[in-house]
């Protein structure tokens, strides 16, 4: 790079130049390398005088100023320094915006607390009454093991009981007032969520606990207890189970079965014996998506999120997943995927499932089964504008719908009393198929002034609980699933637990593959 040229102008006008002396003609004398002091140079007048450099500015506090001697001024006493406080940098977390669907919350704890009753077939320990109670119960019978634990305060404070029950294929799940999940019944396909074989006996070294005891009595899912998982929602299929906590977290365990046999829990895994989280939802500051509801068919699951999204997974051979699953890649159905309801803007508020069906209700009050179609006659507009469907559950070939006003509608196969509608009812007289009810039809109950608040469906049997505490059953129950003594078929709803009189009032119930569970509260 060429050297920069000075732009400073000369302060003195230069004199006319003298004849130039060639530098090559005069040799400069060699400089002696001595220690003598060099004489001051004599200015050559013949040379053009150099311009006078401008006077340099002195900084304040320069040496010249410092050379002046002035009397010292008295030093002021410095003010005490205040300690510098370090500001705490706090991580500001965005407040969670309101959910479209609220997180699940535990029910009110009643006193006296509800007790567990069971009937039907208990040959695999699904009653939870112990290895000496594996037979068939024609009528509701109280679980004394659970009653004893209530008295001991195992489920919470003294007298605390169960909040929820779910009857699976040949097993049962319970939730107590602490939010702990208990299970009993067959565990061949990991439905119980805990290990029941080769469990060491803590009291006797080298021995193992009896597998019959571990399956015929309720035991807690300790892995969830260790995680402080406070269960609120539970669902039980044939061998697949799921639970949602009060924080909106989902845990799943068990296995799925297809038409040709065991399908597995997921790709590369046949059984999942302990609960695991299976689906990671999108999450960003102030907008974390959580789970709020879960429903189980025989071998598939349906979940609803706080943002109104629906996910399904499991066996999809009957179209129950709402998406196409290739025959040669059935295992791909065990991966959860989001289902679009009509349009991407539609959000679900209610979900339900039958053995081989799935349902969702959107914010407009329209219902869609899978494959996605609207259910005739049960939209908000068709129900009058204010009434909506709040619960959907189905069996092998029939479905029940519960509305916000306590009415029950039924459709599907009716050759064994599944729909609960009498043959003389005008609504079914002119139907095209004698053993099939194509459109949802209103089910009539003996007490029209006592609205239904809860429904459950087994394979071919049904259960309904009223606001006043009555419990009805109907349908077909060859193994005493109806709880009606020796009656194995009821064409219309029959009252098993009375609203008026009697000692017990029903609060909830669940129909399984061969057994039925109910929570009954002692009347005071």
Short mmCIF file of N, CA, C and O in Angstrom, two decimals, residues 61-70:
data_model
loop_
_atom_site.label_atom_id
_atom_site.label_comp_id
_atom_site.label_asym_id
_atom_site.label_seq_id
_atom_site.Cartn_x
_atom_site.Cartn_y
_atom_site.Cartn_z
N UNK A 61 -3.89 19.10 33.24
CA UNK A 61 -3.16 18.24 34.15
C UNK A 61 -1.87 17.78 33.56
O UNK A 61 -1.38 16.73 33.89
N UNK A 62 -1.29 18.55 32.58
CA UNK A 62 -0.01 18.18 31.97
C UNK A 62 1.12 18.46 32.94
O UNK A 62 0.93 19.01 34.01
N UNK A 63 2.32 18.11 32.47
CA UNK A 63 3.47 18.30 33.35
C UNK A 63 3.69 19.79 33.64
O UNK A 63 4.12 20.17 34.73
N UNK A 64 3.45 20.65 32.62
CA UNK A 64 3.64 22.09 32.85
C UNK A 64 2.75 22.58 33.96
O UNK A 64 3.13 23.37 34.82
N UNK A 65 1.52 22.11 33.92
CA UNK A 65 0.59 22.54 34.97
C UNK A 65 0.96 21.93 36.28
O UNK A 65 0.79 22.51 37.35
N UNK A 66 1.50 20.72 36.20
CA UNK A 66 1.86 20.04 37.44
C UNK A 66 3.06 20.66 38.11
O UNK A 66 3.29 20.46 39.30
N UNK A 67 3.87 21.43 37.29
CA UNK A 67 5.08 22.02 37.87
C UNK A 67 4.78 23.21 38.77
O UNK A 67 5.62 23.67 39.51
N UNK A 68 3.57 23.78 38.62
CA UNK A 68 3.21 24.89 39.50
C UNK A 68 2.98 24.39 40.91
O UNK A 68 2.31 23.40 41.12
N UNK A 69 3.50 25.12 41.82
CA UNK A 69 3.36 24.75 43.22
C UNK A 69 2.24 25.57 43.83
O UNK A 69 2.32 26.79 43.87
N UNK A 70 1.20 24.91 44.22
CA UNK A 70 0.07 25.59 44.85
C UNK A 70 -0.21 24.96 46.20
O UNK A 70 0.05 23.76 46.39
#
